[in-house]
Amino acid sequence: MSVLSDLINLNLSDTTEKVIAEYIWIGGSGLDLRSKARTLSGPVNDPSKLPKWTYDGSSTGQAAGNDSEVVLHPQAIFKDPFRKGNNILVMCDTYAPSGAPLVSNKRHAAAKIFSHPDVVAEEPWYGIEQEYTLLQKDTNWPLGWPIGGFPGPQGPYYCGNGADKAFGRDIVDAHYKACLYAGINISGVNAEVMPGQWEFQVGPAVGISAGDEIWVARYILERITEMAGAVLSLDPKPVKGDWNGAGAHTNYSTKSMRNDGGYEVIKKAIANLEKKHKEHIAAYGEGNERRLTGRHETADINTFLWGVANRGASVRVGRDTEKAGKGYFEDRRPASNMDPYVVTSMIAETTILWKP
């Protein structure tokens, strides 16, 4: 095993200028992450300098077998925390050979919204709180839970410490450092209310970069859980009953909200979100109705409610924002399995571009 480990950790820069680029994309389900690697002649820092690449879309649910070619367009580059050196991770989106974006390519439409002059002028900032659950590989039951049974009730696990409260911290810390190494603006981690459930936060990130960073952070987490023999679940309600679900609370501000008088802009934006509540809920993740029940720090899925410091609201405004008269708000509705390209661009469109 030591020889295998040595080979995995070889420093290629000692012998060659060539580097490895791991191309990452989203598969046909809209949630499955795929990747494959290729050799480049030397280091690359600009995604526009990277070659496009193809793959078999019939094996990812994105094309028919008799016309299976799908084209990868490199969009964002991150340092590779697994291979290190000058090796890179490349976030791509997907296109037909004709140049048309695939139906599952949500980045393309998001990029159009974020490139709109009115949106660019507002510099939308996002901070996304990605919750997830670690599962035992052979049972698909949360890490640390007795097989076929349940741990003690919720209470001691949120931000908890100790072998009887925190399960999977080695995975969480490895992911934290790997994201920092990769260049992702990961801003923190914590254990969540349900045992075996954790959260990492990405942001502040501007515009389309928020989606790129969340997807690559998810990819890195998938790779680490693979090595650890655990399973990553983004199910918004992984265990039925009196257990918290998993969300992706999305914190948001524009330049106008961050400037003096911004609280009035925030209230107008929230009013727009209320008017388009159904459309947002429909796009905020599969199975979210199992999570948004009005219990476990959520608002009912059919009700829009906002308030200051209210964690049972659809949208929460912090005390600091209210006091300062400017700042940001938190959309608490997105599920853990949401597509960050969809959620971030939809919030920008509704609060900046849409005129009721």
CSV table of C-alpha atoms in Angstrom, one decimal:
chain,number,residue,atom,x,y,z
A,1,MET,CA,0.0,0.0,0.0
A,2,SER,CA,2.9,2.4,0.6
A,3,VAL,CA,4.0,2.1,-3.0
A,4,LEU,CA,0.5,2.8,-4.2
A,5,SER,CA,0.3,5.8,-1.9
A,6,ASP,CA,3.7,7.0,-3.1
A,7,LEU,CA,2.5,6.8,-6.8
A,8,ILE,CA,-0.7,8.6,-6.1
A,9,ASN,CA,1.2,11.4,-4.4
A,10,LEU,CA,3.9,11.7,-7.1
A,11,ASN,CA,4.9,15.3,-7.8
A,12,LEU,CA,4.7,15.6,-11.6
A,13,SER,CA,6.5,18.9,-11.7
A,14,ASP,CA,9.8,17.1,-10.8
A,15,THR,CA,9.9,15.4,-14.2
A,16,THR,CA,7.4,17.0,-16.6
A,17,GLU,CA,5.6,20.3,-17.4
A,18,LYS,CA,2.5,18.3,-18.3
A,19,VAL,CA,-0.5,18.7,-16.0
A,20,ILE,CA,-3.7,16.8,-15.4
A,21,ALA,CA,-7.1,18.5,-15.8
A,22,GLU,CA,-10.2,16.9,-14.3
A,23,TYR,CA,-13.2,18.0,-16.3
A,24,ILE,CA,-16.4,18.1,-14.1
A,25,TRP,CA,-20.0,18.3,-15.3
A,26,ILE,CA,-23.5,17.7,-14.2
A,27,GLY,CA,-25.3,14.6,-15.6
A,28,GLY,CA,-28.8,14.0,-16.8
A,29,SER,CA,-30.5,13.9,-13.4
A,30,GLY,CA,-29.4,17.5,-12.7
A,31,LEU,CA,-27.7,16.3,-9.5
A,32,ASP,CA,-25.2,13.6,-10.5
A,33,LEU,CA,-21.6,14.9,-10.9
A,34,ARG,CA,-19.5,13.2,-13.5
A,35,SER,CA,-15.8,13.8,-14.3
A,36,LYS,CA,-12.9,12.5,-16.4
A,37,ALA,CA,-9.3,13.6,-16.7
A,38,ARG,CA,-7.0,14.6,-19.6
A,39,THR,CA,-3.3,15.6,-20.0
A,40,LEU,CA,-2.4,19.2,-20.9
A,41,SER,CA,1.0,20.2,-22.2
A,42,GLY,CA,1.5,22.8,-19.5
A,43,PRO,CA,-0.3,24.8,-16.8
A,44,VAL,CA,-3.5,26.7,-17.7
A,45,ASN,CA,-5.2,29.4,-15.7
A,46,ASP,CA,-7.8,30.7,-18.1
A,47,PRO,CA,-10.8,28.4,-18.9
A,48,SER,CA,-11.0,29.9,-22.4
A,49,LYS,CA,-7.6,28.5,-23.2
A,50,LEU,CA,-8.7,25.0,-22.4
A,51,PRO,CA,-9.9,22.6,-25.1
A,52,LYS,CA,-13.5,21.6,-25.4
A,53,TRP,CA,-14.0,17.9,-24.9
A,54,THR,CA,-16.8,15.3,-25.7
A,55,TYR,CA,-18.3,12.4,-23.8
A,56,ASP,CA,-21.0,9.7,-24.3
A,57,GLY,CA,-24.2,11.4,-23.3
A,58,SER,CA,-26.2,8.2,-23.7
A,59,SER,CA,-24.4,6.9,-20.6
A,60,THR,CA,-25.4,9.9,-18.5
A,61,GLY,CA,-29.1,10.3,-19.6
A,62,GLN,CA,-28.3,13.3,-21.8
A,63,ALA,CA,-28.4,11.9,-25.3
A,64,ALA,CA,-29.7,9.0,-27.5
A,65,GLY,CA,-27.4,6.1,-28.3
A,66,ASN,CA,-27.5,6.8,-32.0
A,67,ASP,CA,-26.4,10.5,-31.5
A,68,SER,CA,-24.6,10.4,-28.2
A,69,GLU,CA,-21.9,13.0,-28.4
A,70,VAL,CA,-22.1,15.8,-25.9
A,71,VAL,CA,-19.6,18.7,-25.8
A,72,LEU,CA,-18.0,20.0,-22.6
A,73,HIS,CA,-17.3,23.8,-22.5
A,74,PRO,CA,-14.8,24.7,-19.7
A,75,GLN,CA,-16.1,27.5,-17.6
A,76,ALA,CA,-14.1,27.8,-14.3
A,77,ILE,CA,-10.7,26.5,-13.0
A,78,PHE,CA,-9.8,25.4,-9.5
A,79,LYS,CA,-6.6,23.9,-8.1
A,80,ASP,CA,-6.8,20.1,-7.7
A,81,PRO,CA,-6.5,19.2,-3.9
A,82,PHE,CA,-6.2,15.5,-4.8
A,83,ARG,CA,-3.3,15.6,-7.3
A,84,LYS,CA,-1.9,19.0,-6.1
A,85,GLY,CA,0.9,20.7,-8.0
A,86,ASN,CA,-0.3,22.5,-11.2
A,87,ASN,CA,-3.1,20.1,-11.7
A,88,ILE,CA,-6.6,21.5,-12.0
A,89,LEU,CA,-10.3,20.9,-11.6
A,90,VAL,CA,-12.4,22.3,-14.4
A,91,MET,CA,-16.1,23.1,-14.0
A,92,CYS,CA,-17.8,22.6,-17.4
A,93,ASP,CA,-21.3,23.0,-18.9
A,94,THR,CA,-22.8,20.8,-21.6
A,95,TYR,CA,-23.8,21.4,-25.2
A,96,ALA,CA,-25.1,19.5,-28.2
A,97,PRO,CA,-22.7,19.4,-31.2
A,98,SER,CA,-24.9,22.1,-32.8
A,99,GLY,CA,-23.9,24.4,-30.0
A,100,ALA,CA,-27.3,24.4,-28.2
A,101,PRO,CA,-27.1,24.0,-24.4
A,102,LEU,CA,-28.6,20.7,-23.1
A,103,VAL,CA,-31.8,20.9,-21.2
A,104,SER,CA,-29.8,19.9,-18.1
A,105,ASN,CA,-27.4,22.8,-18.6
A,106,LYS,CA,-28.7,25.3,-16.1
A,107,ARG,CA,-25.5,27.4,-16.1
A,108,HIS,CA,-26.1,28.7,-19.6
A,109,ALA,CA,-29.4,30.5,-18.7
A,110,ALA,CA,-28.0,31.7,-15.4
A,111,ALA,CA,-25.0,33.3,-17.1
A,112,LYS,CA,-27.4,35.3,-19.4
A,113,ILE,CA,-29.1,36.7,-16.3
A,114,PHE,CA,-25.9,37.5,-14.6
A,115,SER,CA,-24.5,39.2,-17.7
A,116,HIS,CA,-27.5,41.5,-17.9
A,117,PRO,CA,-26.3,45.1,-17.4
A,118,ASP,CA,-28.8,45.8,-14.6
A,119,VAL,CA,-27.7,42.7,-12.7
A,120,VAL,CA,-24.0,43.5,-13.3
A,121,ALA,CA,-24.5,47.0,-12.0
A,122,GLU,CA,-26.0,45.6,-8.7
A,123,GLU,CA,-23.1,43.2,-8.0
A,124,PRO,CA,-25.2,40.4,-6.4
A,125,TRP,CA,-23.5,38.7,-3.6
A,126,TYR,CA,-24.4,35.2,-2.4
A,127,GLY,CA,-23.6,33.2,0.7
A,128,ILE,CA,-24.9,29.6,0.4
A,129,GLU,CA,-25.3,27.3,3.4
A,130,GLN,CA,-25.0,23.8,2.0
A,131,GLU,CA,-26.4,21.2,4.4
A,132,TYR,CA,-25.8,17.5,3.7
A,133,THR,CA,-26.1,14.1,5.5
A,134,LEU,CA,-23.3,11.5,5.7
A,135,LEU,CA,-24.6,7.9,5.3
A,136,GLN,CA,-23.1,4.5,6.1
A,137,LYS,CA,-22.3,2.9,2.7
A,138,ASP,CA,-23.8,-0.5,3.2
A,139,THR,CA,-27.0,0.6,4.9
A,140,ASN,CA,-27.8,4.1,3.6
A,141,TRP,CA,-28.5,5.0,7.3
A,142,PRO,CA,-26.9,8.2,8.8
A,143,LEU,CA,-23.3,7.9,10.0
A,144,GLY,CA,-23.2,7.3,13.8
A,145,TRP,CA,-26.7,5.9,14.0
A,146,PRO,CA,-27.3,2.4,15.3
A,147,ILE,CA,-28.2,0.0,12.4
A,148,GLY,CA,-32.0,-0.2,12.2
A,149,GLY,CA,-32.3,2.1,15.2
A,150,PHE,CA,-32.2,5.8,16.3
A,151,PRO,CA,-29.9,7.9,18.4
A,152,GLY,CA,-31.1,10.1,21.2
A,153,PRO,CA,-33.4,13.0,20.3
A,154,GLN,CA,-32.1,16.2,18.7
A,155,GLY,CA,-30.5,18.8,21.0
A,156,PRO,CA,-26.9,17.9,21.7
A,157,TYR,CA,-25.7,17.5,18.1
A,158,TYR,CA,-25.9,21.0,16.7
A,159,CYS,CA,-22.3,22.3,16.8
A,160,GLY,CA,-21.6,19.4,19.2
A,161,ASN,CA,-18.4,17.8,20.1
A,162,GLY,CA,-17.5,14.3,21.3
A,163,ALA,CA,-17.7,10.7,19.9
A,164,ASP,CA,-21.3,10.4,20.9
A,165,LYS,CA,-22.4,13.6,19.2
A,166,ALA,CA,-20.3,14.4,16.1
A,167,PHE,CA,-20.1,11.8,13.4
A,168,GLY,CA,-17.8,12.2,10.4
A,169,ARG,CA,-15.7,15.2,11.5
A,170,ASP,CA,-12.6,13.8,9.6
A,171,ILE,CA,-14.6,14.0,6.3
A,172,VAL,CA,-15.8,17.5,7.2
A,173,ASP,CA,-12.3,18.9,8.1
A,174,ALA,CA,-10.7,17.2,5.0
A,175,HIS,CA,-13.4,18.8,2.8
A,176,TYR,CA,-12.9,22.3,4.5
A,177,LYS,CA,-9.1,22.3,3.8
A,178,ALA,CA,-9.5,20.8,0.3
A,179,CYS,CA,-11.9,23.6,-0.7
A,180,LEU,CA,-9.6,26.3,0.7
A,181,TYR,CA,-6.7,24.7,-1.3
A,182,ALA,CA,-8.9,24.6,-4.4
A,183,GLY,CA,-9.6,28.3,-4.2
A,184,ILE,CA,-13.3,28.0,-3.2
A,185,ASN,CA,-14.4,30.8,-0.9
A,186,ILE,CA,-15.6,28.4,1.8
A,187,SER,CA,-16.3,30.5,4.8
A,188,GLY,CA,-17.1,27.9,7.5
A,189,VAL,CA,-18.5,24.5,8.6
A,190,ASN,CA,-20.6,23.2,11.5
A,191,ALA,CA,-22.4,20.1,12.7
A,192,GLU,CA,-26.1,20.4,12.2
A,193,VAL,CA,-29.2,19.6,14.3
A,194,MET,CA,-29.7,16.0,13.1
A,195,PRO,CA,-26.8,13.7,14.0
A,196,GLY,CA,-24.7,12.8,10.9
A,197,GLN,CA,-25.8,16.0,9.2
A,198,TRP,CA,-23.3,18.8,8.5
A,199,GLU,CA,-23.1,22.2,6.8
A,200,PHE,CA,-20.5,24.2,4.9
A,201,GLN,CA,-20.9,27.7,3.7
A,202,VAL,CA,-19.6,29.2,0.5
A,203,GLY,CA,-19.4,33.0,0.0
A,204,PRO,CA,-19.5,35.8,-0.4
A,205,ALA,CA,-19.4,34.9,-4.1
A,206,VAL,CA,-20.5,37.2,-6.9
A,207,GLY,CA,-23.0,36.2,-9.6
A,208,ILE,CA,-22.3,33.0,-11.5
A,209,SER,CA,-19.3,32.1,-9.4
A,210,ALA,CA,-21.5,31.1,-6.5
A,211,GLY,CA,-22.9,28.3,-8.6
A,212,ASP,CA,-19.5,27.2,-9.8
A,213,GLU,CA,-18.1,27.1,-6.3
A,214,ILE,CA,-21.0,25.2,-4.8
A,215,TRP,CA,-20.9,22.5,-7.6
A,216,VAL,CA,-17.1,22.1,-7.3
A,217,ALA,CA,-17.3,22.0,-3.4
A,218,ARG,CA,-20.0,19.2,-3.8
A,219,TYR,CA,-17.6,17.4,-6.2
A,220,ILE,CA,-14.8,17.6,-3.7
A,221,LEU,CA,-17.0,16.3,-1.0
A,222,GLU,CA,-18.2,13.4,-3.2
A,223,ARG,CA,-14.5,12.4,-3.8
A,224,ILE,CA,-13.7,12.6,-0.1
A,225,THR,CA,-16.7,10.5,1.0
A,226,GLU,CA,-15.7,8.0,-1.7
A,227,MET,CA,-12.2,7.6,-0.1
A,228,ALA,CA,-13.7,7.5,3.4
A,229,GLY,CA,-16.2,4.8,2.5
A,230,ALA,CA,-19.2,6.9,3.3
A,231,VAL,CA,-22.1,8.2,1.1
A,232,LEU,CA,-23.1,11.8,0.6
A,233,SER,CA,-26.8,12.5,0.6
A,234,LEU,CA,-28.4,15.8,-0.4
A,235,ASP,CA,-31.9,14.6,0.2
A,236,PRO,CA,-33.9,17.4,1.8
A,237,LYS,CA,-35.5,15.0,4.3
A,238,PRO,CA,-33.3,11.9,4.7
A,239,VAL,CA,-35.0,10.5,7.7
A,240,LYS,CA,-38.8,10.7,8.3
A,241,GLY,CA,-40.1,11.9,11.7
A,242,ASP,CA,-38.9,14.3,14.3
A,243,TRP,CA,-35.6,15.1,12.6
A,244,ASN,CA,-34.5,18.2,10.8
A,245,GLY,CA,-34.3,18.2,7.1
A,246,ALA,CA,-31.4,19.6,5.0
A,247,GLY,CA,-31.5,22.9,3.1
A,248,ALA,CA,-29.4,25.3,1.2
A,249,HIS,CA,-30.2,28.7,2.8
A,250,THR,CA,-29.2,31.4,0.4
A,251,ASN,CA,-28.0,34.7,1.7
A,252,TYR,CA,-28.3,37.5,-0.8
A,253,SER,CA,-27.6,41.2,-1.2
A,254,THR,CA,-27.2,43.8,-4.0
A,255,LYS,CA,-25.2,47.0,-4.1
A,256,SER,CA,-28.4,48.9,-3.4
A,257,MET,CA,-29.1,46.8,-0.4
A,258,ARG,CA,-25.6,47.2,1.0
A,259,ASN,CA,-25.7,51.0,0.7
A,260,ASP,CA,-27.5,53.5,3.0
A,261,GLY,CA,-31.2,53.1,2.6
A,262,GLY,CA,-30.8,49.5,1.6
A,263,TYR,CA,-33.4,48.2,4.0
A,264,GLU,CA,-36.2,49.6,1.9
A,265,VAL,CA,-34.7,47.9,-1.2
A,266,ILE,CA,-34.6,44.7,0.8
A,267,LYS,CA,-38.3,44.9,1.7
A,268,LYS,CA,-39.2,45.6,-2.0
A,269,ALA,CA,-37.1,42.6,-3.1
A,270,ILE,CA,-38.9,40.4,-0.5
A,271,ALA,CA,-42.3,41.6,-1.7
A,272,ASN,CA,-41.3,40.5,-5.2
A,273,LEU,CA,-40.2,37.1,-3.9
A,274,GLU,CA,-43.6,36.7,-2.2
A,275,LYS,CA,-45.4,37.4,-5.5
A,276,LYS,CA,-43.4,34.7,-7.2
A,277,HIS,CA,-43.4,32.2,-4.3
A,278,LYS,CA,-44.9,29.3,-6.2
A,279,GLU,CA,-42.4,29.7,-9.1
A,280,HIS,CA,-39.5,29.7,-6.7
A,281,ILE,CA,-40.7,26.8,-4.7
A,282,ALA,CA,-41.1,24.8,-8.0
A,283,ALA,CA,-37.4,25.4,-8.8
A,284,TYR,CA,-35.9,25.1,-5.3
A,285,GLY,CA,-35.3,21.3,-5.2
A,286,GLU,CA,-37.0,18.0,-5.5
A,287,GLY,CA,-38.7,16.6,-2.4
A,288,ASN,CA,-38.7,20.0,-0.7
A,289,GLU,CA,-42.4,19.4,0.4
A,290,ARG,CA,-41.1,16.8,2.8
A,291,ARG,CA,-38.9,19.4,4.4
A,292,LEU,CA,-40.9,22.6,4.3
A,293,THR,CA,-43.7,21.6,6.8
A,294,GLY,CA,-43.8,24.5,9.1
A,295,ARG,CA,-41.7,22.5,11.7
A,296,HIS,CA,-38.0,22.0,12.3
A,297,GLU,CA,-37.1,25.6,11.5
A,298,THR,CA,-39.1,25.9,8.3
A,299,ALA,CA,-42.1,27.8,7.0
A,300,ASP,CA,-44.9,25.7,5.4
A,301,ILE,CA,-44.3,25.2,1.7
A,302,ASN,CA,-47.6,26.9,0.7
A,303,THR,CA,-47.1,29.9,2.9
A,304,PHE,CA,-44.7,32.9,2.4
A,305,LEU,CA,-43.6,34.5,5.6
A,306,TRP,CA,-40.8,36.8,6.3
A,307,GLY,CA,-39.5,38.3,9.5
A,308,VAL,CA,-36.5,39.6,11.5
A,309,ALA,CA,-34.5,36.8,13.2
A,310,ASN,CA,-37.3,34.3,12.5
A,311,ARG,CA,-35.9,30.9,11.5
A,312,GLY,CA,-39.4,29.7,10.9
A,313,ALA,CA,-39.9,32.1,8.1
A,314,SER,CA,-39.5,31.7,4.3
A,315,VAL,CA,-37.1,34.7,4.3
A,316,ARG,CA,-35.2,35.9,7.3
A,317,VAL,CA,-33.7,39.3,7.9
A,318,GLY,CA,-30.9,39.5,10.5
A,319,ARG,CA,-31.0,41.9,13.5
A,320,ASP,CA,-27.8,43.6,12.3
A,321,THR,CA,-29.4,44.4,8.9
A,322,GLU,CA,-32.5,45.8,10.6
A,323,LYS,CA,-30.4,47.9,13.0
A,324,ALA,CA,-28.0,49.2,10.3
A,325,GLY,CA,-30.8,49.9,7.8
A,326,LYS,CA,-28.9,48.0,5.1
A,327,GLY,CA,-27.3,44.6,4.5
A,328,TYR,CA,-28.7,41.3,3.2
A,329,PHE,CA,-31.4,38.7,3.7
A,330,GLU,CA,-31.6,34.9,3.8
A,331,ASP,CA,-33.9,32.9,1.6
A,332,ARG,CA,-34.5,29.8,3.7
A,333,ARG,CA,-36.6,27.9,1.2
A,334,PRO,CA,-34.0,26.2,-1.1
A,335,ALA,CA,-33.5,22.5,-0.5
A,336,SER,CA,-30.1,20.9,0.0
A,337,ASN,CA,-30.4,19.3,-3.5
A,338,MET,CA,-31.2,22.6,-5.3
A,339,ASP,CA,-29.2,23.7,-8.4
A,340,PRO,CA,-27.3,26.8,-7.3
A,341,TYR,CA,-27.3,28.1,-10.9
A,342,VAL,CA,-31.1,28.1,-10.9
A,343,VAL,CA,-31.6,29.5,-7.4
A,344,THR,CA,-29.0,32.3,-7.5
A,345,SER,CA,-30.1,33.5,-11.0
A,346,MET,CA,-33.8,33.2,-10.1
A,347,ILE,CA,-33.3,35.4,-7.0
A,348,ALA,CA,-31.4,38.0,-9.1
A,349,GLU,CA,-34.0,37.9,-11.8
A,350,THR,CA,-37.0,38.3,-9.4
A,351,THR,CA,-35.4,41.1,-7.3
A,352,ILE,CA,-33.6,43.1,-10.0
A,353,LEU,CA,-35.1,42.5,-13.4
A,354,TRP,CA,-38.7,41.5,-12.8
A,355,LYS,CA,-41.2,44.4,-12.6
A,356,PRO,CA,-44.5,43.4,-11.0
